[in-house]
Coordinates of C-alpha atoms and ligand atoms in Angstrom, one line a residue:
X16 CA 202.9 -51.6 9.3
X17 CA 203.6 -49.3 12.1
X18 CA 202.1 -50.0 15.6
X19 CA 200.3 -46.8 14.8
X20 CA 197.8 -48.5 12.0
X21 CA 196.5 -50.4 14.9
X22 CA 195.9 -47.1 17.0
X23 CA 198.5 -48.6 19.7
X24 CA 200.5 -45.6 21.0
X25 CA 204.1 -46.2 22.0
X26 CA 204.6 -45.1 25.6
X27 CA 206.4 -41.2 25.7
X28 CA 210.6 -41.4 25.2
X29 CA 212.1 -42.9 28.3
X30 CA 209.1 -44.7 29.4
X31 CA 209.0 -48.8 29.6
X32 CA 206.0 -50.4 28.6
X33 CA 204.2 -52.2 31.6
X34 CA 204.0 -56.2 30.6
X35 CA 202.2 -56.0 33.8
X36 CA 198.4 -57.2 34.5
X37 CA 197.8 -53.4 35.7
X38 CA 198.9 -50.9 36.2
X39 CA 199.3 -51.4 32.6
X40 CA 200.3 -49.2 30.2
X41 CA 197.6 -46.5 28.8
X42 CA 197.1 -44.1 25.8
X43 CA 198.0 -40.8 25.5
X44 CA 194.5 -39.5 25.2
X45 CA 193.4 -41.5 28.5
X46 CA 196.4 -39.9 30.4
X47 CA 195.5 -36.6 29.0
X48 CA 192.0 -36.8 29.8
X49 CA 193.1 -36.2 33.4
X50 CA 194.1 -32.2 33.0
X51 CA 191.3 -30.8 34.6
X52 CA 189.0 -31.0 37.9
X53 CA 185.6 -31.7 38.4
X54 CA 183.2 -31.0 41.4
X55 CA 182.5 -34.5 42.6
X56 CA 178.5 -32.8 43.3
X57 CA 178.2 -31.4 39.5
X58 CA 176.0 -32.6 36.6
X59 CA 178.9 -32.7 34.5
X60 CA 180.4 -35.6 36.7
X61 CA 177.5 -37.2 37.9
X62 CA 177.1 -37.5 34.0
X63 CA 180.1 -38.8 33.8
X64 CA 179.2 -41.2 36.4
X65 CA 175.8 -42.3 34.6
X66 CA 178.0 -43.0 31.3
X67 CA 180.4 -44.9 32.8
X68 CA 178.0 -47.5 34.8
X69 CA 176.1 -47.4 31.0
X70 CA 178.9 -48.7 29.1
X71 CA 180.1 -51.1 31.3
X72 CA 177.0 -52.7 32.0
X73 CA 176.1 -53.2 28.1
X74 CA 179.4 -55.8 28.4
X75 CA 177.0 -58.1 29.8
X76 CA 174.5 -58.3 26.3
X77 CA 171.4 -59.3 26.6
X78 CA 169.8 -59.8 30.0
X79 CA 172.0 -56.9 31.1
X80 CA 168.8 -54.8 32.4
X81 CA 168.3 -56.7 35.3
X82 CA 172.2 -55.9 36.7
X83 CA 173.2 -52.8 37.5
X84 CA 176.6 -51.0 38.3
X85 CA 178.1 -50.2 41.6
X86 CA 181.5 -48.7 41.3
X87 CA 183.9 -48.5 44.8
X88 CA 186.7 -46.4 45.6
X89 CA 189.9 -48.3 46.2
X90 CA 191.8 -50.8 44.3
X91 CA 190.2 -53.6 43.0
X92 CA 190.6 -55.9 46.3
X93 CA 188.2 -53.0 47.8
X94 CA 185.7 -54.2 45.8
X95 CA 186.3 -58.1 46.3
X96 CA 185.5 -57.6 50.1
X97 CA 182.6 -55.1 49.1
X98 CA 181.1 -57.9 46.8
X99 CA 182.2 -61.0 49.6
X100 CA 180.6 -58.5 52.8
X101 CA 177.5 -57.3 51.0
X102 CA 176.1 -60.4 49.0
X103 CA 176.8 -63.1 51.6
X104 CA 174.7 -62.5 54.4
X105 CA 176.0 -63.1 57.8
X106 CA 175.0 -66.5 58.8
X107 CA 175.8 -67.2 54.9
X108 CA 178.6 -70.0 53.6
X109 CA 181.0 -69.7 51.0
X110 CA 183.0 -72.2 48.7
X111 CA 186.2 -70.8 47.4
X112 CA 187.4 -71.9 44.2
X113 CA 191.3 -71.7 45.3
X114 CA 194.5 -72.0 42.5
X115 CA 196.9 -69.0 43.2
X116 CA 196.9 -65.8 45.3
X117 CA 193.7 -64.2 44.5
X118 CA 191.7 -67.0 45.2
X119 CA 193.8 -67.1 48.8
X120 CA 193.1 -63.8 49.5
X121 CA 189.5 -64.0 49.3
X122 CA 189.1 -67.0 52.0
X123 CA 191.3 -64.5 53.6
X124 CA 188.7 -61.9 53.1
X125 CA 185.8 -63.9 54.4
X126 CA 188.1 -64.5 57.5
X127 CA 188.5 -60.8 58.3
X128 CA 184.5 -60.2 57.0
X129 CA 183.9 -63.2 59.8
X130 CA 181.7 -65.0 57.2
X131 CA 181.7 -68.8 57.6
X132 CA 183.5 -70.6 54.4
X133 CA 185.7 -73.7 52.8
X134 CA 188.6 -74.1 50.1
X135 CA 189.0 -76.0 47.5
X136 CA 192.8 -75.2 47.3
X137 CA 193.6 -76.8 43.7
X138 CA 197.8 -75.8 44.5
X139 CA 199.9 -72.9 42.2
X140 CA 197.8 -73.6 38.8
X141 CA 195.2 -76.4 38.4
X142 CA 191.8 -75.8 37.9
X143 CA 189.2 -76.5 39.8
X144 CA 186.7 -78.6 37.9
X145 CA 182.8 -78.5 37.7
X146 CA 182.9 -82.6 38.9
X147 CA 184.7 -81.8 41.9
X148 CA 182.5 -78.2 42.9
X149 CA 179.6 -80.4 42.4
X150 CA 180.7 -82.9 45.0
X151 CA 181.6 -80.3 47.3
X152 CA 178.1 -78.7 47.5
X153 CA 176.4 -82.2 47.6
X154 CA 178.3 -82.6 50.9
X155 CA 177.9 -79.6 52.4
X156 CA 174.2 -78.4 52.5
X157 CA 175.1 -75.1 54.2
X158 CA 177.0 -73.9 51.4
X159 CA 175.0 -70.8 49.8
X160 CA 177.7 -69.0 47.9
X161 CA 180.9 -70.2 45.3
X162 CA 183.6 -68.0 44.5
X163 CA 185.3 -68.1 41.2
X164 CA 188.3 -66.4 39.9
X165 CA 188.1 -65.7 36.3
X166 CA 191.3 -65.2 35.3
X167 CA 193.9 -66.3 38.6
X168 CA 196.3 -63.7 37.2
X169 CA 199.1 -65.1 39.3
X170 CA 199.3 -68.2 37.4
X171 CA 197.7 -66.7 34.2
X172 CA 195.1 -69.9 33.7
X173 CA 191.7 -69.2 32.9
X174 CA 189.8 -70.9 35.2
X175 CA 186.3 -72.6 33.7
X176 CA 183.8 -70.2 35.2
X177 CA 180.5 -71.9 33.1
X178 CA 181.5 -75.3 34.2
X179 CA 181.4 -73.9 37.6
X180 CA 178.5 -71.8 37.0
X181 CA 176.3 -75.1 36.1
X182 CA 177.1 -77.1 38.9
X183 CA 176.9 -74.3 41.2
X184 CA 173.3 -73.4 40.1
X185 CA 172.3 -77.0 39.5
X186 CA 172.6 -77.3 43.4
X187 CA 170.8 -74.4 44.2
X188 CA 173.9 -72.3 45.0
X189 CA 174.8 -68.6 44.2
X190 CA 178.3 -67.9 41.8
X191 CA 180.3 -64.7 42.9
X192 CA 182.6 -64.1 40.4
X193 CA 186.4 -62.1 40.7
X194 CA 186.6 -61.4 36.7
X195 CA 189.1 -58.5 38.1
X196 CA 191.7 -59.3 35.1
X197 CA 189.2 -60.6 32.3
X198 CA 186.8 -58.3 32.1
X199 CA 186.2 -56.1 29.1
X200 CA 188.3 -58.6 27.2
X201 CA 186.8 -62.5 27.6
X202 CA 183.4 -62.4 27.9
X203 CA 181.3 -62.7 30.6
X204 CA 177.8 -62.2 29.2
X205 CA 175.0 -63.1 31.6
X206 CA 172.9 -65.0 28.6
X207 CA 176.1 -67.4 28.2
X208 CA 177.1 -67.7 32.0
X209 CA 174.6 -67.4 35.3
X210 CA 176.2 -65.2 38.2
X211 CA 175.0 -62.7 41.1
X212 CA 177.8 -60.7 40.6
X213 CA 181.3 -60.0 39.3
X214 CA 183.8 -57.5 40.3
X215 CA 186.8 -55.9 38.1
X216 CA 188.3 -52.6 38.4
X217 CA 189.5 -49.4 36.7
X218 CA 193.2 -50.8 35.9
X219 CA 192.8 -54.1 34.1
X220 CA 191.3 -54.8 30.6
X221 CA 189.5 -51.5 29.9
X222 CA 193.4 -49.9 30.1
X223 CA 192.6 -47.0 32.5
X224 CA 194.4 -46.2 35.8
X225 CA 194.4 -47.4 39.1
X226 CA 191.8 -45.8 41.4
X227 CA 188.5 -47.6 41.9
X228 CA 186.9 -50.7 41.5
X229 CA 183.0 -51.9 40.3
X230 CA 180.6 -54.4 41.2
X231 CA 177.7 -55.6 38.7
X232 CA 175.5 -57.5 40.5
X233 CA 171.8 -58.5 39.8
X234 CA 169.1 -56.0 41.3
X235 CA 167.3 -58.4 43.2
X236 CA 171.0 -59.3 44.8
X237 CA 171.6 -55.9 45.7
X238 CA 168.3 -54.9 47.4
X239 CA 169.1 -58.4 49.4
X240 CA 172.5 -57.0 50.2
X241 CA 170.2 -54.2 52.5
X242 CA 171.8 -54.7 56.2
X243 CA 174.4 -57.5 55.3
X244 CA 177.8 -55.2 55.2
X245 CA 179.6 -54.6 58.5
X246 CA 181.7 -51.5 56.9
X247 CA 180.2 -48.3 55.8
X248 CA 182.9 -47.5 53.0
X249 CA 182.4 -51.2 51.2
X250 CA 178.8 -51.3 51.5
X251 CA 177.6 -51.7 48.1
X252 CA 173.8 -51.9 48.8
X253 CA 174.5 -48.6 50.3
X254 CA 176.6 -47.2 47.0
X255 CA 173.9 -48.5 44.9
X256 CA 171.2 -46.3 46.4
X257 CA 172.9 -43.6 47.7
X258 CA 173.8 -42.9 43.3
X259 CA 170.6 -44.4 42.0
X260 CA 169.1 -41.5 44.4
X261 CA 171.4 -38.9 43.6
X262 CA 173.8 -39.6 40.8
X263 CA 176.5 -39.4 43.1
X264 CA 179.1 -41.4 44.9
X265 CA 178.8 -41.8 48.5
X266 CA 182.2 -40.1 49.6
X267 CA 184.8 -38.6 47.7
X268 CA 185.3 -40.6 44.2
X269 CA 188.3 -40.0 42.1
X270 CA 187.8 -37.5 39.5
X271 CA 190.3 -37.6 37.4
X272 CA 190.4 -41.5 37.6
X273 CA 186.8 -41.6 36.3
X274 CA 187.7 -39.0 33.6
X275 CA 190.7 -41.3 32.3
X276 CA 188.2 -44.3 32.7
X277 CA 185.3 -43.0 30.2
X278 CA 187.9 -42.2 27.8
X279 CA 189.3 -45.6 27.9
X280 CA 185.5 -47.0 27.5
X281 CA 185.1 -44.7 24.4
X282 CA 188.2 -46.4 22.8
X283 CA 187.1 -49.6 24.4
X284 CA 184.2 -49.4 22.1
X285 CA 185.8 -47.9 18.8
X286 CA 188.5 -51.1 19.4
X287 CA 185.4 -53.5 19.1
X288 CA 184.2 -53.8 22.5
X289 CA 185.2 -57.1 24.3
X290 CA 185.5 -58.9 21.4
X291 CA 187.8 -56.7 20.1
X292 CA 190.1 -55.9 22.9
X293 CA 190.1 -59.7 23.2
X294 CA 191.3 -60.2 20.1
X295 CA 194.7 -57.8 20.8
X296 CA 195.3 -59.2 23.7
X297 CA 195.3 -63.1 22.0
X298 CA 197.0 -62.0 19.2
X299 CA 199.3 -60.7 22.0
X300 CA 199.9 -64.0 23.8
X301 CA 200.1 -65.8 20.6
X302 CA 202.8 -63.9 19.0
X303 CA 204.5 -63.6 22.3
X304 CA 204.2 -67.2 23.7
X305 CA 205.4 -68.7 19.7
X306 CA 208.2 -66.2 19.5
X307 CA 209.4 -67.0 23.5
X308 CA 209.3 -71.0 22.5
X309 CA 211.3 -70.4 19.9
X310 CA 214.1 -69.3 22.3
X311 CA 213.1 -72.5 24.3
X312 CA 211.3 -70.8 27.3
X313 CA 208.4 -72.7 27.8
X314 CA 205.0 -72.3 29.5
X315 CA 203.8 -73.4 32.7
X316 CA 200.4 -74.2 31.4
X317 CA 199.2 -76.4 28.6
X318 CA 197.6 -74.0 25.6
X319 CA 194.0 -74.8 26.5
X320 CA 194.2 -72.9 29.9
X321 CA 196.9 -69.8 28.4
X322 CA 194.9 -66.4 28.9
X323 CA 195.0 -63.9 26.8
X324 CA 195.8 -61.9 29.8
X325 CA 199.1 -63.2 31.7
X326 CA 201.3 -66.0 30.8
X327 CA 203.8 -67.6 33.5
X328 CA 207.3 -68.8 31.6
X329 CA 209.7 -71.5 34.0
X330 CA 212.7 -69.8 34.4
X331 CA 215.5 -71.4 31.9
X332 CA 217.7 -74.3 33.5
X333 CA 220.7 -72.5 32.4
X334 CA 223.2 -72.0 35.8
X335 CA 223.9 -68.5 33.8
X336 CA 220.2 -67.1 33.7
X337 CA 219.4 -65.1 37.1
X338 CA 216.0 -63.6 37.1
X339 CA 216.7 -60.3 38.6
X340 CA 219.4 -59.4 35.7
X341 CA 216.8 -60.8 33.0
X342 CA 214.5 -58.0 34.4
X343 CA 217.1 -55.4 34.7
X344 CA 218.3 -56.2 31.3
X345 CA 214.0 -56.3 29.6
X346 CA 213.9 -52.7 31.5
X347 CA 216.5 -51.2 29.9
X348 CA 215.4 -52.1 26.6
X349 CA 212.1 -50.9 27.6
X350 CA 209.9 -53.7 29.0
X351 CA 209.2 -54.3 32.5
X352 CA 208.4 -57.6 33.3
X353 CA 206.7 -59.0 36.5
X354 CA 208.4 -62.0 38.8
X355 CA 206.5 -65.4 38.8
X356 CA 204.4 -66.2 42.0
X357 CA 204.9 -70.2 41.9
X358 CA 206.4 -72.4 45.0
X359 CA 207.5 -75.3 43.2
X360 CA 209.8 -73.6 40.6
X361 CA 211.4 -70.2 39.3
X362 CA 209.1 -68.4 36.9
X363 CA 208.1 -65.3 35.4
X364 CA 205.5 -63.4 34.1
X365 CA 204.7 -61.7 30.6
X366 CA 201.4 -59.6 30.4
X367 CA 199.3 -58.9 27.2
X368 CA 197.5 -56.1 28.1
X369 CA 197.4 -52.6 28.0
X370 CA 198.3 -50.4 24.9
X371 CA 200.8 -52.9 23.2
X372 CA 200.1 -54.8 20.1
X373 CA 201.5 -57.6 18.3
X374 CA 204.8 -55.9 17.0
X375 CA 205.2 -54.5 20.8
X376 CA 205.6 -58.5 21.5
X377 CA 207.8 -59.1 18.4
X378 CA 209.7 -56.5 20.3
X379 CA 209.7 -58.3 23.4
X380 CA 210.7 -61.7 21.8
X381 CA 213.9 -59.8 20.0
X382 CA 214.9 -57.9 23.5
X383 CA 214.6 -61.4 25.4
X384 CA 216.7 -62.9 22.6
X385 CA 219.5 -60.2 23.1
X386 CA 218.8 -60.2 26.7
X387 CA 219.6 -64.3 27.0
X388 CA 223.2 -63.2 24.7
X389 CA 224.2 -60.8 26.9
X390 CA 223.9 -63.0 29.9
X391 CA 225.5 -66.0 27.8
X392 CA 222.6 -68.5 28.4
X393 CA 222.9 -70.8 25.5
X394 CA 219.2 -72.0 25.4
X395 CA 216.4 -71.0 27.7
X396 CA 215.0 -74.6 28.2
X397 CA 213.7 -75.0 31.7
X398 CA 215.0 -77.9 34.1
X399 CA 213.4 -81.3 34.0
X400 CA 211.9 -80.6 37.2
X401 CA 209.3 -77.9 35.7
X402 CA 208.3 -80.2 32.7
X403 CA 207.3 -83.1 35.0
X404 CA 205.4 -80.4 37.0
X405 CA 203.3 -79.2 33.9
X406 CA 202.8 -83.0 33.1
X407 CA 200.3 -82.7 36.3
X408 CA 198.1 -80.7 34.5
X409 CA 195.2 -82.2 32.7
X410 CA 194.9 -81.7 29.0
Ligands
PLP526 C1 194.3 -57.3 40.1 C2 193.5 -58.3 40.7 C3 192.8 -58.1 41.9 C4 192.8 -56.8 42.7 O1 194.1 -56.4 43.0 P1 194.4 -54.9 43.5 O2 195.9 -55.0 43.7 O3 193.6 -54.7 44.8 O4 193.9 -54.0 42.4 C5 191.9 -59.1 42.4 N1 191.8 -60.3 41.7 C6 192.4 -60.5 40.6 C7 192.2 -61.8 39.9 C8 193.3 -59.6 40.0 O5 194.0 -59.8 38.9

């Protein structure tokens, strides 16, 4: 079987794949769908504009009517501080739920925003647990907002958003969710898991390219959000009504982003929808993770908290391996790899999505193979030191 049968396109001669958690490497036909303009004011964009905030909202199943679809120019921390600014109001309080960089840079965010808030800072990787949130909000009565981060993509775990959803709402509280890297591939379906909003962007699971973000956020949030943002360009109660009004966005979106985005929906859809594209993108990991643990690399989390979206390997022990000729060596072979963000020990990163498939990651195993040969590490076993720091982690 070809990578073809699984309509996976191989990047164009010359061109690495991006085992990156996006950019990330896209199809031909979304690429393509770029070669033309549109007029940012015509039906046929303001269409296009419609279908797009369609599609994405049916991700949510049933219950989906009473969201609706705000997307922001800018990467996708744009629309983190759109979401933080607009839905908490100003005298408002917010828990962060804190286990990598993401979840830093959005008690950073509230800083700038001026908005009152706590951390639970649970280190590089754990997760922060429904027992502990629960606690948290008992003690603090002024609390009115949790932040979660779906997937912490610089660790890779996949934090327990429901758990946290429960105890959030159980105490009255409202759940803000940074699904940035999970959705469109694990589900996030408002029957399953109670929210006010989530944000992702263009670049991540729906395998388009960088240019905008989008918040889905319930309708009675966002008439709330009327008067709350201190910015005009990350106002999303302003977005909302300005395109509900006219069909367009407030200032100048990116065309040709938006173009390469509904194309990536369409395919989205043909692949299976989320439950598709989430199964790729396990199927992924799984062959990836096995055929890496063969070598003896080994993974910085315990299975049950491995996303299907980024997984972070310890560096080997071997005195021979050097990270920065591993990744010089993966890109000439053709697979750019991203540096691990952990303080306690080396690591890297793998990603699992974007246009790749399962014999994409078979590839990857057999150029980290020849990769370890030609830098004459033996074994890619990490030191002690990283194995007693997994043993933290909870099963
Ligand atoms: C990618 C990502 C973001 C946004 O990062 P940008 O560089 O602004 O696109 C935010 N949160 C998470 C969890 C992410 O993975």
């Amino acid at each position: 079987m070809t990578s073809r049968d699984n309509a996976i396109e191989s990047p164009r001669l010359g061109e690495p794949y991006l085992l990156t958690p996006g950019p990330l490497t896209t199809s031909y036909a979304v690429k393509e769908s770029m070669l033309r303009d549109w007029g940012s004011w015509d039906d046929d964009f303001r269409a296009m504009t419609a279908e797009m905030r369609r599609r994405l909202l049916a991700m949510l199943g049933q219950g989906a009517d009473d969201f609706d679809c705000v997307p922001m120019q800018g990467s996708g921390t744009f629309s983190v501080e759109a979401m933080l600014g607009s839905f908490v109001p100003r005298d408002g309080k917010v828990l962060v739920l804190a286990n990598g960089a993401y979840g830093q840079r959005t008690a950073q965010t509230l800083a700038y925003l001026g908005r009152d808030h706590v951390i639970l800072d649970k280190g590089d990787y754990l997760p922060p647990r429904g027992d502990e949130v629960a606690q948290i909000l008992a003690d603090d009565p002024a609390i009115t907002h949790v932040v979660a981060i779906h997937c912490e993509t610089s660790s890779g775990i996949l934090n327990p958003v429901e758990e946290i959803s429960q105890v959030t709402y159980a105490a009255g509280r409202k759940l803000l969710v940074d699904s940035m890297s999970a959705f469109g591939a694990i589900p996030l379906e408002v029957a399953q898991v109670r929210y006010e909003a989530l944000v992702s962007s263009a670049n991540k699971c729906i395998e388009g390219v960088p240019g905008f973000g989008f918040v889905i956020a319930r309708k009675s949030e966002l008439e709330a959000a009327k008067g709350n943002s201190t910015s005009i360009s990350l106002d999303v109660h302003a977005q909302w009504a300005t395109m509900n009004k006219t069909g367009q966005w407030r200032f100048t979106p990116p065309t040709h982003v938006v173009a390469a985005f509904l194309e990536a929906l369409r395919a989205h859809e043909a692949e299976g929808g989320v439950e598709g594209r989430g199964a790729r993108y396990t199927r992924n990991r799984d062959v990836m993770v096995a055929g890496l643990r063969e070598l003896g690399f080994e993974t910085l989390l315990k299975d049950r908290w491995l996303s299907p979206i980024i997984v972070t390997f310890f560096c080997p022990a071997d005195p021979k391996f050097v990270f920065s000729e591993f990744y010089d060596l993966m890109k000439a072979k053709g697979f750019i790899i991203y540096p691990g963000k952990l303080t306690v020990v080396e690591s890297f990163r793998i990603g699992c999505i974007g246009q790749m498939d399962e014999h994409v990651m078979r590839q990857v195993i057999a150029a980290a193979k020849d990769t370890l040969a030609e830098m004459g590490v033996k074994t890619a076993t990490p030191p002690a030191r990283a194995l007693e720091e997994r043993a933290k982690l909870a099963a």
